[in-house]
Every structure is written in structure tokens, then in C-alpha cells.
PDB file of C-alpha atoms in Angstrom:
ATOM      1  CA  MET A   1      70.851 236.999  29.676  1.00  0.00           C
ATOM      2  CA  LYS A   2      73.710 237.417  32.179  1.00  0.00           C
ATOM      3  CA  TYR A   3      76.208 237.093  29.318  1.00  0.00           C
ATOM      4  CA  LEU A   4      74.488 239.865  27.331  1.00  0.00           C
ATOM      5  CA  VAL A   5      74.428 242.189  30.346  1.00  0.00           C
ATOM      6  CA  ARG A   6      78.135 241.554  30.991  1.00  0.00           C
ATOM      7  CA  SER A   7      78.956 242.263  27.350  1.00  0.00           C
ATOM      8  CA  ILE A   8      77.063 245.546  27.416  1.00  0.00           C
ATOM      9  CA  LYS A   9      78.762 246.550  30.680  1.00  0.00           C
ATOM     10  CA  TYR A  10      82.202 245.820  29.250  1.00  0.00           C
ATOM     11  CA  PHE A  11      81.448 247.716  26.051  1.00  0.00           C
ATOM     12  CA  ALA A  12      80.390 250.759  28.089  1.00  0.00           C
ATOM     13  CA  TYR A  13      83.422 250.395  30.392  1.00  0.00           C
ATOM     14  CA  LEU A  14      85.857 250.195  27.477  1.00  0.00           C
ATOM     15  CA  ALA A  15      84.212 253.109  25.656  1.00  0.00           C
ATOM     16  CA  ILE A  16      84.297 255.326  28.763  1.00  0.00           C
ATOM     17  CA  PHE A  17      87.913 254.373  29.472  1.00  0.00           C
ATOM     18  CA  LEU A  18      88.932 255.202  25.890  1.00  0.00           C
ATOM     19  CA  CYS A  19      87.098 258.546  26.041  1.00  0.00           C
ATOM     20  CA  ILE A  20      88.832 259.462  29.310  1.00  0.00           C
ATOM     21  CA  VAL A  21      92.243 258.616  27.850  1.00  0.00           C
ATOM     22  CA  LEU A  22      91.554 260.665  24.706  1.00  0.00           C
ATOM     23  CA  VAL A  23      90.297 263.642  26.722  1.00  0.00           C
ATOM     24  CA  LEU A  24      93.375 263.564  28.953  1.00  0.00           C
ATOM     25  CA  LEU A  25      95.688 263.340  25.951  1.00  0.00           C
ATOM     26  CA  SER A  26      93.876 266.257  24.340  1.00  0.00           C
ATOM     27  CA  VAL A  27      93.952 268.383  27.517  1.00  0.00           C
ATOM     28  CA  PHE A  28      97.711 267.894  27.863  1.00  0.00           C
ATOM     29  CA  GLY A  29      98.256 268.756  24.196  1.00  0.00           C
ATOM     30  CA  VAL A  30      99.577 265.371  23.130  1.00  0.00           C
ATOM     31  CA  ILE A  31      96.895 265.022  20.434  1.00  0.00           C
ATOM     32  CA  GLY A  32      94.612 267.437  18.640  1.00  0.00           C
ATOM     33  CA  SER A  33      91.233 268.461  19.960  1.00  0.00           C
ATOM     34  CA  SER A  34      88.949 267.511  17.069  1.00  0.00           C
ATOM     35  CA  VAL A  35      88.014 264.045  15.850  1.00  0.00           C
ATOM     36  CA  ASN A  36      89.640 264.735  12.470  1.00  0.00           C
ATOM     37  CA  ASP A  37      92.917 265.678  14.205  1.00  0.00           C
ATOM     38  CA  ILE A  38      92.905 262.619  16.437  1.00  0.00           C
ATOM     39  CA  PHE A  39      91.947 259.970  13.868  1.00  0.00           C
ATOM     40  CA  ARG A  40      93.122 259.674  10.284  1.00  0.00           C
ATOM     41  CA  GLU A  41      89.641 258.926   8.917  1.00  0.00           C
ATOM     42  CA  GLY A  42      87.754 261.178  11.343  1.00  0.00           C
ATOM     43  CA  THR A  43      84.318 259.975  12.397  1.00  0.00           C
ATOM     44  CA  THR A  44      84.600 256.833  10.252  1.00  0.00           C
ATOM     45  CA  SER A  45      87.347 255.706  12.617  1.00  0.00           C
ATOM     46  CA  LEU A  46      84.954 256.016  15.542  1.00  0.00           C
ATOM     47  CA  LEU A  47      82.694 253.373  13.995  1.00  0.00           C
ATOM     48  CA  LYS A  48      85.660 251.061  13.468  1.00  0.00           C
ATOM     49  CA  ILE A  49      86.817 251.577  17.050  1.00  0.00           C
ATOM     50  CA  ALA A  50      83.276 250.915  18.325  1.00  0.00           C
ATOM     51  CA  GLY A  51      83.273 247.675  16.338  1.00  0.00           C
ATOM     52  CA  ILE A  52      86.592 246.590  17.837  1.00  0.00           C
ATOM     53  CA  LEU A  53      85.349 247.429  21.340  1.00  0.00           C
ATOM     54  CA  ALA A  54      82.169 245.441  20.657  1.00  0.00           C
ATOM     55  CA  VAL A  55      84.201 242.383  19.632  1.00  0.00           C
ATOM     56  CA  PHE A  56      86.279 242.580  22.831  1.00  0.00           C
ATOM     57  CA  ALA A  57      83.130 243.114  24.910  1.00  0.00           C
ATOM     58  CA  ILE A  58      81.510 240.039  23.362  1.00  0.00           C
ATOM     59  CA  ILE A  59      84.567 237.813  23.856  1.00  0.00           C
ATOM     60  CA  TYR A  60      85.690 238.871  27.347  1.00  0.00           C
ATOM     61  CA  PRO A  61      82.783 237.484  29.426  1.00  0.00           C
ATOM     62  CA  ARG A  62      83.403 234.046  27.885  1.00  0.00           C
ATOM     63  CA  LEU A  63      87.085 234.177  28.901  1.00  0.00           C
ATOM     64  CA  GLY A  64      86.798 236.160  32.125  1.00  0.00           C
ATOM     65  CA  PHE A  65      84.077 234.173  33.884  1.00  0.00           C
ATOM     66  CA  GLY A  66      83.843 230.476  34.495  1.00  0.00           C
ATOM     67  CA  THR A  67      83.841 227.630  36.974  1.00  0.00           C
ATOM     68  CA  ARG A  68      86.542 225.744  38.854  1.00  0.00           C
ATOM     69  CA  LYS A  69      86.451 222.797  41.204  1.00  0.00           C
ATOM     70  CA  ALA A  70      88.251 222.802  44.529  1.00  0.00           C
ATOM     71  CA  PHE A  71      88.980 219.606  46.425  1.00  0.00           C
ATOM     72  CA  VAL A  72      87.875 220.270  50.002  1.00  0.00           C
ATOM     73  CA  PRO A  73      87.431 217.121  52.114  1.00  0.00           C
ATOM     74  CA  GLY A  74      85.063 217.009  55.067  1.00  0.00           C
ATOM     75  CA  ALA A  75      81.430 217.533  55.919  1.00  0.00           C
ATOM     76  CA  TYR A  76      79.873 220.868  55.015  1.00  0.00           C
ATOM     77  CA  GLY A  77      79.219 221.746  58.659  1.00  0.00           C
ATOM     78  CA  GLU A  78      82.875 221.189  59.524  1.00  0.00           C
ATOM     79  CA  ILE A  79      84.369 223.279  56.711  1.00  0.00           C
ATOM     80  CA  ARG A  80      81.783 226.053  56.335  1.00  0.00           C
ATOM     81  CA  LEU A  81      83.335 228.365  58.931  1.00  0.00           C
ATOM     82  CA  GLY A  82      86.806 227.871  57.422  1.00  0.00           C
ATOM     83  CA  VAL A  83      85.500 228.824  53.965  1.00  0.00           C
ATOM     84  CA  VAL A  84      83.780 231.948  55.307  1.00  0.00           C
ATOM     85  CA  ASP A  85      86.975 232.932  57.179  1.00  0.00           C
ATOM     86  CA  LEU A  86      89.127 232.407  54.071  1.00  0.00           C
ATOM     87  CA  MET A  87      86.826 234.555  51.962  1.00  0.00           C
ATOM     88  CA  HIS A  88      86.724 237.247  54.649  1.00  0.00           C
ATOM     89  CA  GLU A  89      90.544 237.338  54.634  1.00  0.00           C
ATOM     90  CA  ARG A  90      90.388 237.931  50.881  1.00  0.00           C
ATOM     91  CA  GLY A  91      87.954 240.843  51.241  1.00  0.00           C
ATOM     92  CA  TYR A  92      84.671 239.031  50.574  1.00  0.00           C
ATOM     93  CA  VAL A  93      81.519 238.869  52.685  1.00  0.00           C
ATOM     94  CA  LEU A  94      78.861 236.185  52.711  1.00  0.00           C
ATOM     95  CA  GLU A  95      75.937 237.468  50.666  1.00  0.00           C
ATOM     96  CA  SER A  96      73.611 234.469  50.839  1.00  0.00           C
ATOM     97  CA  GLU A  97      73.518 230.831  51.778  1.00  0.00           C
ATOM     98  CA  GLU A  98      71.046 228.212  50.585  1.00  0.00           C
ATOM     99  CA  GLY A  99      71.562 224.665  51.732  1.00  0.00           C
ATOM    100  CA  GLU A 100      75.180 223.844  50.915  1.00  0.00           C
ATOM    101  CA  SER A 101      75.679 226.741  48.492  1.00  0.00           C
ATOM    102  CA  MET A 102      77.213 230.077  49.469  1.00  0.00           C
ATOM    103  CA  THR A 103      77.538 233.329  47.554  1.00  0.00           C
ATOM    104  CA  PHE A 104      80.167 235.943  48.371  1.00  0.00           C
ATOM    105  CA  ARG A 105      80.603 239.564  47.226  1.00  0.00           C
ATOM    106  CA  LEU A 106      83.528 241.942  47.635  1.00  0.00           C
ATOM    107  CA  GLN A 107      83.244 244.010  50.794  1.00  0.00           C
ATOM    108  CA  SER A 108      84.795 247.201  49.405  1.00  0.00           C
ATOM    109  CA  PRO A 109      82.357 249.321  47.363  1.00  0.00           C
ATOM    110  CA  VAL A 110      85.287 250.825  45.447  1.00  0.00           C
ATOM    111  CA  MET A 111      86.574 247.406  44.368  1.00  0.00           C
ATOM    112  CA  ARG A 112      83.040 246.357  43.442  1.00  0.00           C
ATOM    113  CA  LEU A 113      82.715 249.449  41.273  1.00  0.00           C
ATOM    114  CA  PHE A 114      86.053 248.787  39.547  1.00  0.00           C
ATOM    115  CA  ARG A 115      84.775 245.317  38.716  1.00  0.00           C
ATOM    116  CA  MET A 116      81.465 246.741  37.462  1.00  0.00           C
ATOM    117  CA  LEU A 117      79.557 244.864  40.184  1.00  0.00           C
ATOM    118  CA  GLU A 118      80.641 241.559  38.616  1.00  0.00           C
ATOM    119  CA  ASP A 119      82.403 240.286  41.728  1.00  0.00           C
ATOM    120  CA  ARG A 120      80.081 237.510  42.904  1.00  0.00           C
ATOM    121  CA  ILE A 121      81.658 234.133  43.672  1.00  0.00           C
ATOM    122  CA  THR A 122      79.341 231.187  44.210  1.00  0.00           C
ATOM    123  CA  PHE A 123      80.359 228.038  46.078  1.00  0.00           C
ATOM    124  CA  THR A 124      78.241 224.974  45.295  1.00  0.00           C
ATOM    125  CA  ARG A 125      78.909 221.781  47.211  1.00  0.00           C
ATOM    126  CA  CYS A 126      79.802 218.816  45.011  1.00  0.00           C
ATOM    127  CA  GLY A 127      81.026 215.312  45.788  1.00  0.00           C
ATOM    128  CA  THR A 128      84.693 216.122  46.401  1.00  0.00           C
ATOM    129  CA  GLY A 129      84.491 219.717  47.579  1.00  0.00           C
ATOM    130  CA  PHE A 130      83.118 222.831  45.948  1.00  0.00           C
ATOM    131  CA  GLU A 131      82.421 224.047  42.454  1.00  0.00           C
ATOM    132  CA  LEU A 132      83.221 227.759  42.321  1.00  0.00           C
ATOM    133  CA  GLU A 133      81.675 230.135  39.800  1.00  0.00           C
ATOM    134  CA  GLY A 134      82.755 233.721  39.131  1.00  0.00           C
ATOM    135  CA  PRO A 135      85.660 235.740  37.682  1.00  0.00           C
ATOM    136  CA  VAL A 136      88.313 233.234  36.572  1.00  0.00           C
ATOM    137  CA  LYS A 137      91.278 235.218  37.920  1.00  0.00           C
ATOM    138  CA  ASP A 138      89.767 235.111  41.419  1.00  0.00           C
ATOM    139  CA  LEU A 139      88.623 231.493  41.161  1.00  0.00           C
ATOM    140  CA  VAL A 140      92.128 230.212  40.520  1.00  0.00           C
ATOM    141  CA  ARG A 141      93.496 231.951  43.618  1.00  0.00           C
ATOM    142  CA  ILE A 142      90.569 231.008  45.840  1.00  0.00           C
ATOM    143  CA  ALA A 143      90.495 227.352  44.730  1.00  0.00           C
ATOM    144  CA  SER A 144      94.214 227.087  45.420  1.00  0.00           C
ATOM    145  CA  ALA A 145      93.858 228.711  48.850  1.00  0.00           C
ATOM    146  CA  LEU A 146      90.926 226.433  49.732  1.00  0.00           C
ATOM    147  CA  GLU A 147      92.780 223.292  48.757  1.00  0.00           C
ATOM    148  CA  SER A 148      95.864 224.362  50.672  1.00  0.00           C
ATOM    149  CA  ARG A 149      93.903 225.304  53.815  1.00  0.00           C
ATOM    150  CA  PHE A 150      91.861 222.100  53.912  1.00  0.00           C
ATOM    151  CA  ARG A 151      94.587 219.740  52.695  1.00  0.00           C
ATOM    152  CA  PRO A 152      94.707 216.578  54.792  1.00  0.00           C
ATOM    153  CA  GLU A 153      97.930 216.242  56.790  1.00  0.00           C
TER     154      GLU A 153
END
């Protein structure tokens, strides 16, 4: 269900972004003002563009969200505060904590909006550290920062 919701959000985001770009281009006189002036096949092109946007919206959540493991030695009680501090430095706040799992969200409402409220990063304790779940581009940076901060001397 989460995948479907993400796909719909990305389709809407891409469609709105494309409409804004086309309106701006039309306002500044770079392109015509009617659909037939803008696109060679007129309204038929809109259906093709919607199909292309739908394909991207279906594929992106599979590529953009995932899991990563971070090697973080030590007991949960010893490293918890360091993890919370690291995430705070990166602009995240602790949203919830259950047992040895923590969930963080971006602190800035503007950044959350730009990410379509898909900014949650979940830390789940595993044998050698944490399994992180969330946007892949953030996970790579956070996993690297965690491993570097908690690296044994």
C-alpha cells in the first residue's frame, strides 16, 4: 500500500511540476499558449506524456527507497544518544522509539514538503548495528556517517 501511495504522490508531483514549467514558458512567450501550439499532436500528446509520467512514478519508489545496514558496535544504550545527536546534526528529529528501533523525520517543514512527506528514516537494531530504511540517497550518507562516528579506534 505504501508503494502505491508513493507512486501516486510522485505522479502528482511530476504532473504539477510539468504544468508549472509549461505555464512559465507560456507566460514568458517561449512557447504558444494553446495545447495545439505547445504539442505537435495536441491533446493526444497529453495522454502520452501522462503515460510516461506514470511509468516514472511507478519505477521511482522502487529505486528511491530501500534499506541499508550500518555497522555500529556497542550496546544500544551506549550508542543511542550518539545516533540521536548525529541525526539532529543532519536536520532530523526523533519521531518515535519502540524498544531498539527509532524513527526520525526532517525537522524543517519546507524540506518535508519538498520531499512530499516521504522523509522518514527508520533505524532497526540488528546483530552488527542498525538496518536503516528510507530514501536511499539519505541512507547512504547516514550509514557512512554512523560507521565513521562509531568506528572502533
